[in-house]
């Protein structure tokens, strides 16, 4: 089973650390509140451990990675490492949580009049991020890293669900934010699958924008033929304030579809 199949499974578990782990292990960047000095130091330690774990795993191979080496590279003790992470796998996979929290915060900050799908697509387009192929391949090739990646992915959904709930005036437990977030993660997994499949593929952020644009087909009239949906259309870059044109063309495949209505509120 490859990494994409693992990502498509229902992720279980909401945390990767012990109950008394530092609050900075799952930082919350909601609203305008800024963390204090103590919280910033904890977050800096966490990020240093994550960066050291990934770097050493790539340099030496995951099987040769020791907690003691990670702690030494980050300038802390092994005991401090264990206060933040229960395992080497957890330290390596933790960076994804922070990335998705930043994405959720950026979606929150989009103009209120922007449709939800447009807000998400514009966030991705204006904040391009290219994953490290070697990192993903290492996770793919190691069963224990794949398993921990699944656990970590479960943590990344909540911030986006909450951001969508805020924008749509619903609650995180309602269907709308959960279904919308699931659609976004489905697009993310599809883009990752294509990106990992071929080293000559377009940049990941373009594939992700393309995959998100495919969601517009959900509002295409059922009588539209497949050829009409896939026909390339000449367009100019959309004005972020007004959203994409109705027949926006995906930047990689050229597929087009009518604008979706993910901005509606739940009934």
mmCIF file of C-alpha atoms in Angstrom:
data_model
loop_
_atom_site.group_PDB
_atom_site.id
_atom_site.type_symbol
_atom_site.label_atom_id
_atom_site.label_comp_id
_atom_site.label_asym_id
_atom_site.label_seq_id
_atom_site.Cartn_x
_atom_site.Cartn_y
_atom_site.Cartn_z
ATOM 1 C CA UNK A 1 0.000 0.000 0.000
ATOM 2 C CA UNK A 2 1.459 3.351 -0.998
ATOM 3 C CA UNK A 3 1.317 6.648 0.879
ATOM 4 C CA UNK A 4 -1.678 7.892 -1.092
ATOM 5 C CA UNK A 5 -3.689 4.783 -0.191
ATOM 6 C CA UNK A 6 -2.768 5.307 3.428
ATOM 7 C CA UNK A 7 -3.920 8.918 3.219
ATOM 8 C CA UNK A 8 -7.215 7.801 1.704
ATOM 9 C CA UNK A 9 -7.945 5.547 4.686
ATOM 10 C CA UNK A 10 -9.989 6.869 7.584
ATOM 11 C CA UNK A 11 -7.387 8.356 9.900
ATOM 12 C CA UNK A 12 -7.689 7.427 13.539
ATOM 13 C CA UNK A 13 -6.475 9.079 16.730
ATOM 14 C CA UNK A 14 -6.353 12.728 17.556
ATOM 15 C CA UNK A 15 -2.938 13.030 19.108
ATOM 16 C CA UNK A 16 0.545 11.597 18.949
ATOM 17 C CA UNK A 17 1.969 12.534 22.324
ATOM 18 C CA UNK A 18 1.406 11.697 25.975
ATOM 19 C CA UNK A 19 -1.360 13.466 27.918
ATOM 20 C CA UNK A 20 1.089 15.792 29.656
ATOM 21 C CA UNK A 21 2.825 16.963 26.497
ATOM 22 C CA UNK A 22 3.528 20.708 26.249
ATOM 23 C CA UNK A 23 0.748 22.876 24.901
ATOM 24 C CA UNK A 24 3.105 24.041 22.150
ATOM 25 C CA UNK A 25 2.961 20.541 20.668
ATOM 26 C CA UNK A 26 -0.368 21.451 19.108
ATOM 27 C CA UNK A 27 -0.137 25.228 18.665
ATOM 28 C CA UNK A 28 -3.341 27.156 17.991
ATOM 29 C CA UNK A 29 -3.052 30.257 15.855
ATOM 30 C CA UNK A 30 -6.706 31.224 15.822
ATOM 31 C CA UNK A 31 -7.647 34.876 15.860
ATOM 32 C CA UNK A 32 -5.191 37.661 16.571
ATOM 33 C CA UNK A 33 -3.870 36.344 19.898
ATOM 34 C CA UNK A 34 -0.099 36.002 19.972
ATOM 35 C CA UNK A 35 1.701 33.444 22.152
ATOM 36 C CA UNK A 36 3.777 34.623 25.077
ATOM 37 C CA UNK A 37 7.519 34.187 25.447
ATOM 38 C CA UNK A 38 7.200 30.808 27.160
ATOM 39 C CA UNK A 39 4.927 29.453 24.439
ATOM 40 C CA UNK A 40 7.211 30.783 21.704
ATOM 41 C CA UNK A 41 10.194 29.042 23.302
ATOM 42 C CA UNK A 42 8.273 25.775 23.441
ATOM 43 C CA UNK A 43 7.242 26.134 19.830
ATOM 44 C CA UNK A 44 10.838 26.903 18.805
ATOM 45 C CA UNK A 45 12.045 23.771 20.632
ATOM 46 C CA UNK A 46 9.386 21.664 18.963
ATOM 47 C CA UNK A 47 10.270 22.970 15.516
ATOM 48 C CA UNK A 48 13.990 22.468 16.144
ATOM 49 C CA UNK A 49 13.389 18.839 17.115
ATOM 50 C CA UNK A 50 11.204 18.241 14.065
ATOM 51 C CA UNK A 51 13.758 19.807 11.706
ATOM 52 C CA UNK A 52 16.630 17.852 13.261
ATOM 53 C CA UNK A 53 14.712 14.575 13.080
ATOM 54 C CA UNK A 54 13.893 15.015 9.410
ATOM 55 C CA UNK A 55 17.390 16.170 8.451
ATOM 56 C CA UNK A 56 19.166 13.334 10.246
ATOM 57 C CA UNK A 57 16.722 10.724 8.931
ATOM 58 C CA UNK A 58 17.422 11.816 5.367
ATOM 59 C CA UNK A 59 21.170 11.942 5.931
ATOM 60 C CA UNK A 60 21.600 8.676 7.835
ATOM 61 C CA UNK A 61 18.508 6.685 6.999
ATOM 62 C CA UNK A 62 15.571 6.327 9.349
ATOM 63 C CA UNK A 63 16.745 2.971 10.715
ATOM 64 C CA UNK A 64 19.968 4.617 11.894
ATOM 65 C CA UNK A 65 18.230 7.534 13.590
ATOM 66 C CA UNK A 66 18.400 7.734 17.398
ATOM 67 C CA UNK A 67 16.493 9.961 19.783
ATOM 68 C CA UNK A 68 19.800 10.933 21.382
ATOM 69 C CA UNK A 69 21.092 12.199 18.040
ATOM 70 C CA UNK A 70 17.959 14.267 17.413
ATOM 71 C CA UNK A 71 18.130 15.827 20.868
ATOM 72 C CA UNK A 72 21.821 16.647 20.509
ATOM 73 C CA UNK A 73 21.298 18.249 17.096
ATOM 74 C CA UNK A 74 18.480 20.397 18.538
ATOM 75 C CA UNK A 75 20.529 21.370 21.589
ATOM 76 C CA UNK A 76 18.300 19.688 24.177
ATOM 77 C CA UNK A 77 18.341 16.532 26.290
ATOM 78 C CA UNK A 78 16.693 13.223 25.341
ATOM 79 C CA UNK A 79 14.323 13.802 28.256
ATOM 80 C CA UNK A 80 13.221 17.082 26.694
ATOM 81 C CA UNK A 81 12.658 15.262 23.387
ATOM 82 C CA UNK A 82 10.374 12.794 25.188
ATOM 83 C CA UNK A 83 8.410 15.694 26.671
ATOM 84 C CA UNK A 84 7.492 16.797 23.151
ATOM 85 C CA UNK A 85 7.317 13.578 21.132
ATOM 86 C CA UNK A 86 6.719 9.918 22.005
ATOM 87 C CA UNK A 87 8.824 8.647 19.099
ATOM 88 C CA UNK A 88 11.140 9.486 16.213
ATOM 89 C CA UNK A 89 8.227 8.976 13.828
ATOM 90 C CA UNK A 90 6.098 11.543 15.621
ATOM 91 C CA UNK A 91 8.876 14.134 15.477
ATOM 92 C CA UNK A 92 9.318 13.650 11.728
ATOM 93 C CA UNK A 93 5.623 13.837 10.872
ATOM 94 C CA UNK A 94 4.737 16.734 13.182
ATOM 95 C CA UNK A 95 5.594 19.479 10.684
ATOM 96 C CA UNK A 96 2.401 18.755 8.735
ATOM 97 C CA UNK A 97 0.235 19.871 11.663
ATOM 98 C CA UNK A 98 1.778 23.330 11.687
ATOM 99 C CA UNK A 99 1.458 23.668 7.916
ATOM 100 C CA UNK A 100 -2.258 22.923 7.942
ATOM 101 C CA UNK A 101 -2.826 25.288 10.859
ATOM 102 C CA UNK A 102 -1.182 28.057 8.864
ATOM 103 C CA UNK A 103 -3.315 27.165 5.846
ATOM 104 C CA UNK A 104 -6.463 27.325 7.970
ATOM 105 C CA UNK A 105 -5.429 30.705 9.385
ATOM 106 C CA UNK A 106 -4.847 32.017 5.850
ATOM 107 C CA UNK A 107 -8.318 30.813 4.765
ATOM 108 C CA UNK A 108 -9.810 32.679 7.728
ATOM 109 C CA UNK A 109 -8.024 35.851 6.659
ATOM 110 C CA UNK A 110 -9.427 35.843 3.104
ATOM 111 C CA UNK A 111 -12.018 38.571 2.259
ATOM 112 C CA UNK A 112 -15.413 37.773 3.753
ATOM 113 C CA UNK A 113 -17.187 38.242 0.404
ATOM 114 C CA UNK A 114 -15.033 35.597 -1.273
ATOM 115 C CA UNK A 115 -16.738 32.260 -1.939
ATOM 116 C CA UNK A 116 -15.347 29.452 0.198
ATOM 117 C CA UNK A 117 -13.826 27.447 -2.649
ATOM 118 C CA UNK A 118 -12.285 30.604 -4.116
ATOM 119 C CA UNK A 119 -10.839 31.491 -0.704
ATOM 120 C CA UNK A 120 -9.164 28.086 -0.454
ATOM 121 C CA UNK A 121 -7.849 28.110 -4.023
ATOM 122 C CA UNK A 122 -6.540 31.669 -3.689
ATOM 123 C CA UNK A 123 -4.839 30.769 -0.420
ATOM 124 C CA UNK A 124 -2.987 27.928 -2.123
ATOM 125 C CA UNK A 125 -2.142 30.032 -5.187
ATOM 126 C CA UNK A 126 -0.844 33.001 -3.194
ATOM 127 C CA UNK A 127 1.145 30.872 -0.752
ATOM 128 C CA UNK A 128 2.799 28.243 -2.976
ATOM 129 C CA UNK A 129 4.603 25.537 -1.039
ATOM 130 C CA UNK A 130 6.587 22.729 -2.586
ATOM 131 C CA UNK A 131 6.936 19.589 -0.463
ATOM 132 C CA UNK A 132 10.278 17.812 -0.291
ATOM 133 C CA UNK A 133 10.039 14.725 -2.483
ATOM 134 C CA UNK A 134 12.774 12.891 -0.564
ATOM 135 C CA UNK A 135 10.856 13.377 2.687
ATOM 136 C CA UNK A 136 7.621 11.964 1.279
ATOM 137 C CA UNK A 137 9.399 9.041 -0.334
ATOM 138 C CA UNK A 138 11.096 8.221 2.968
ATOM 139 C CA UNK A 139 7.718 8.209 4.721
ATOM 140 C CA UNK A 140 6.277 6.065 1.932
ATOM 141 C CA UNK A 141 9.053 3.478 2.213
ATOM 142 C CA UNK A 142 8.937 3.029 6.000
ATOM 143 C CA UNK A 143 5.898 1.252 7.519
ATOM 144 C CA UNK A 144 6.201 2.866 10.960
ATOM 145 C CA UNK A 145 6.509 6.328 9.405
ATOM 146 C CA UNK A 146 3.470 5.656 7.204
ATOM 147 C CA UNK A 147 1.461 4.638 10.269
ATOM 148 C CA UNK A 148 2.489 7.760 12.174
ATOM 149 C CA UNK A 149 1.727 9.896 9.140
ATOM 150 C CA UNK A 150 -1.847 8.591 9.278
ATOM 151 C CA UNK A 151 -2.140 9.592 12.920
ATOM 152 C CA UNK A 152 -0.749 13.030 12.187
ATOM 153 C CA UNK A 153 -3.092 13.623 9.246
ATOM 154 C CA UNK A 154 -6.011 13.201 11.655
ATOM 155 C CA UNK A 155 -4.753 16.270 13.550
ATOM 156 C CA UNK A 156 -4.563 18.396 10.433
ATOM 157 C CA UNK A 157 -8.279 18.249 9.615
ATOM 158 C CA UNK A 158 -9.612 20.081 12.670
ATOM 159 C CA UNK A 159 -8.100 23.537 11.967
ATOM 160 C CA UNK A 160 -9.477 23.593 8.423
ATOM 161 C CA UNK A 161 -12.903 22.356 9.560
ATOM 162 C CA UNK A 162 -12.994 25.141 12.147
ATOM 163 C CA UNK A 163 -11.926 27.763 9.596
ATOM 164 C CA UNK A 164 -14.639 26.637 7.165
ATOM 165 C CA UNK A 165 -17.228 26.679 9.958
ATOM 166 C CA UNK A 166 -16.284 30.272 10.796
ATOM 167 C CA UNK A 167 -16.568 31.408 7.188
ATOM 168 C CA UNK A 168 -19.921 29.698 6.642
ATOM 169 C CA UNK A 169 -21.541 30.578 9.973
ATOM 170 C CA UNK A 170 -21.871 26.948 10.993
ATOM 171 C CA UNK A 171 -20.430 24.770 13.752
ATOM 172 C CA UNK A 172 -17.445 22.403 13.268
ATOM 173 C CA UNK A 173 -19.737 19.470 13.997
ATOM 174 C CA UNK A 174 -22.116 20.346 11.158
ATOM 175 C CA UNK A 175 -22.014 18.536 7.838
ATOM 176 C CA UNK A 176 -21.031 21.522 5.698
ATOM 177 C CA UNK A 177 -17.565 22.209 7.178
ATOM 178 C CA UNK A 178 -16.813 18.509 7.498
ATOM 179 C CA UNK A 179 -17.822 17.691 3.935
ATOM 180 C CA UNK A 180 -16.015 20.750 2.550
ATOM 181 C CA UNK A 181 -12.830 19.900 4.433
ATOM 182 C CA UNK A 182 -13.048 16.298 3.245
ATOM 183 C CA UNK A 183 -13.300 17.543 -0.348
ATOM 184 C CA UNK A 184 -10.223 19.725 0.134
ATOM 185 C CA UNK A 185 -8.245 16.840 1.603
ATOM 186 C CA UNK A 186 -9.381 14.626 -1.258
ATOM 187 C CA UNK A 187 -8.011 17.167 -3.733
ATOM 188 C CA UNK A 188 -4.792 17.322 -1.739
ATOM 189 C CA UNK A 189 -4.397 13.541 -1.851
ATOM 190 C CA UNK A 190 -5.089 13.421 -5.592
ATOM 191 C CA UNK A 191 -2.520 16.137 -6.262
ATOM 192 C CA UNK A 192 0.037 14.372 -4.085
ATOM 193 C CA UNK A 193 -0.557 11.120 -5.932
ATOM 194 C CA UNK A 194 0.195 12.701 -9.305
ATOM 195 C CA UNK A 195 3.148 14.658 -7.930
ATOM 196 C CA UNK A 196 4.816 11.566 -6.425
ATOM 197 C CA UNK A 197 4.139 9.442 -9.490
ATOM 198 C CA UNK A 198 6.417 11.387 -11.810
ATOM 199 C CA UNK A 199 9.508 13.447 -11.021
ATOM 200 C CA UNK A 200 8.790 15.493 -14.158
ATOM 201 C CA UNK A 201 5.306 16.462 -13.002
ATOM 202 C CA UNK A 202 4.342 20.140 -12.639
ATOM 203 C CA UNK A 203 5.031 21.845 -9.302
ATOM 204 C CA UNK A 204 2.891 20.499 -6.500
ATOM 205 C CA UNK A 205 1.141 23.795 -5.756
ATOM 206 C CA UNK A 206 -0.063 23.940 -9.369
ATOM 207 C CA UNK A 207 -1.325 20.373 -9.184
ATOM 208 C CA UNK A 208 -3.131 21.208 -5.952
ATOM 209 C CA UNK A 209 -4.777 24.302 -7.461
ATOM 210 C CA UNK A 210 -5.764 22.156 -10.427
ATOM 211 C CA UNK A 211 -7.260 19.480 -8.175
ATOM 212 C CA UNK A 212 -9.230 22.052 -6.177
ATOM 213 C CA UNK A 213 -10.565 23.579 -9.391
ATOM 214 C CA UNK A 214 -11.975 20.164 -10.320
ATOM 215 C CA UNK A 215 -14.430 20.575 -7.436
ATOM 216 C CA UNK A 216 -16.260 23.145 -9.567
ATOM 217 C CA UNK A 217 -17.637 20.244 -11.603
ATOM 218 C CA UNK A 218 -19.979 19.572 -8.670
ATOM 219 C CA UNK A 219 -22.137 22.476 -9.832
ATOM 220 C CA UNK A 220 -21.948 21.669 -13.548
ATOM 221 C CA UNK A 221 -25.419 20.933 -14.987
ATOM 222 C CA UNK A 222 -25.886 17.161 -15.334
ATOM 223 C CA UNK A 223 -26.798 17.516 -19.013
ATOM 224 C CA UNK A 224 -23.338 18.933 -19.820
ATOM 225 C CA UNK A 225 -21.329 16.424 -21.809
ATOM 226 C CA UNK A 226 -17.927 15.169 -20.694
ATOM 227 C CA UNK A 227 -16.346 16.871 -23.707
ATOM 228 C CA UNK A 228 -17.910 20.195 -22.733
ATOM 229 C CA UNK A 229 -16.588 19.869 -19.199
ATOM 230 C CA UNK A 230 -13.063 19.045 -20.374
ATOM 231 C CA UNK A 231 -12.830 21.605 -23.182
ATOM 232 C CA UNK A 232 -9.925 24.040 -22.590
ATOM 233 C CA UNK A 233 -10.988 27.644 -22.264
ATOM 234 C CA UNK A 234 -8.776 30.726 -22.582
ATOM 235 C CA UNK A 235 -8.867 32.739 -19.365
ATOM 236 C CA UNK A 236 -6.877 35.460 -17.692
ATOM 237 C CA UNK A 237 -5.782 35.311 -14.027
ATOM 238 C CA UNK A 238 -8.703 35.893 -11.709
ATOM 239 C CA UNK A 239 -8.991 38.907 -9.482
ATOM 240 C CA UNK A 240 -8.758 37.451 -5.955
ATOM 241 C CA UNK A 241 -11.319 39.959 -4.729
ATOM 242 C CA UNK A 242 -13.938 38.880 -7.197
ATOM 243 C CA UNK A 243 -13.094 35.172 -7.531
ATOM 244 C CA UNK A 244 -12.410 33.048 -10.635
ATOM 245 C CA UNK A 245 -14.447 33.326 -13.788
ATOM 246 C CA UNK A 246 -17.302 30.812 -14.002
ATOM 247 C CA UNK A 247 -15.483 28.612 -16.506
ATOM 248 C CA UNK A 248 -12.100 28.866 -14.795
ATOM 249 C CA UNK A 249 -9.511 26.607 -16.409
ATOM 250 C CA UNK A 250 -7.415 24.404 -14.155
ATOM 251 C CA UNK A 251 -3.756 25.453 -14.516
ATOM 252 C CA UNK A 252 -2.407 21.993 -15.323
ATOM 253 C CA UNK A 253 -5.038 19.874 -17.082
ATOM 254 C CA UNK A 254 -7.046 22.641 -18.728
ATOM 255 C CA UNK A 255 -10.326 21.136 -17.492
ATOM 256 C CA UNK A 256 -13.124 23.628 -16.895
ATOM 257 C CA UNK A 257 -16.404 23.625 -15.020
ATOM 258 C CA UNK A 258 -19.000 26.015 -13.645
ATOM 259 C CA UNK A 259 -18.262 27.772 -10.392
ATOM 260 C CA UNK A 260 -19.198 25.730 -7.321
ATOM 261 C CA UNK A 261 -21.360 27.016 -4.516
ATOM 262 C CA UNK A 262 -19.398 25.900 -1.465
ATOM 263 C CA UNK A 263 -19.982 29.336 0.054
ATOM 264 C CA UNK A 264 -23.566 28.497 0.958
ATOM 265 C CA UNK A 265 -24.549 28.055 4.594
ATOM 266 C CA UNK A 266 -25.723 24.755 5.993
ATOM 267 C CA UNK A 267 -29.463 24.358 6.178
#
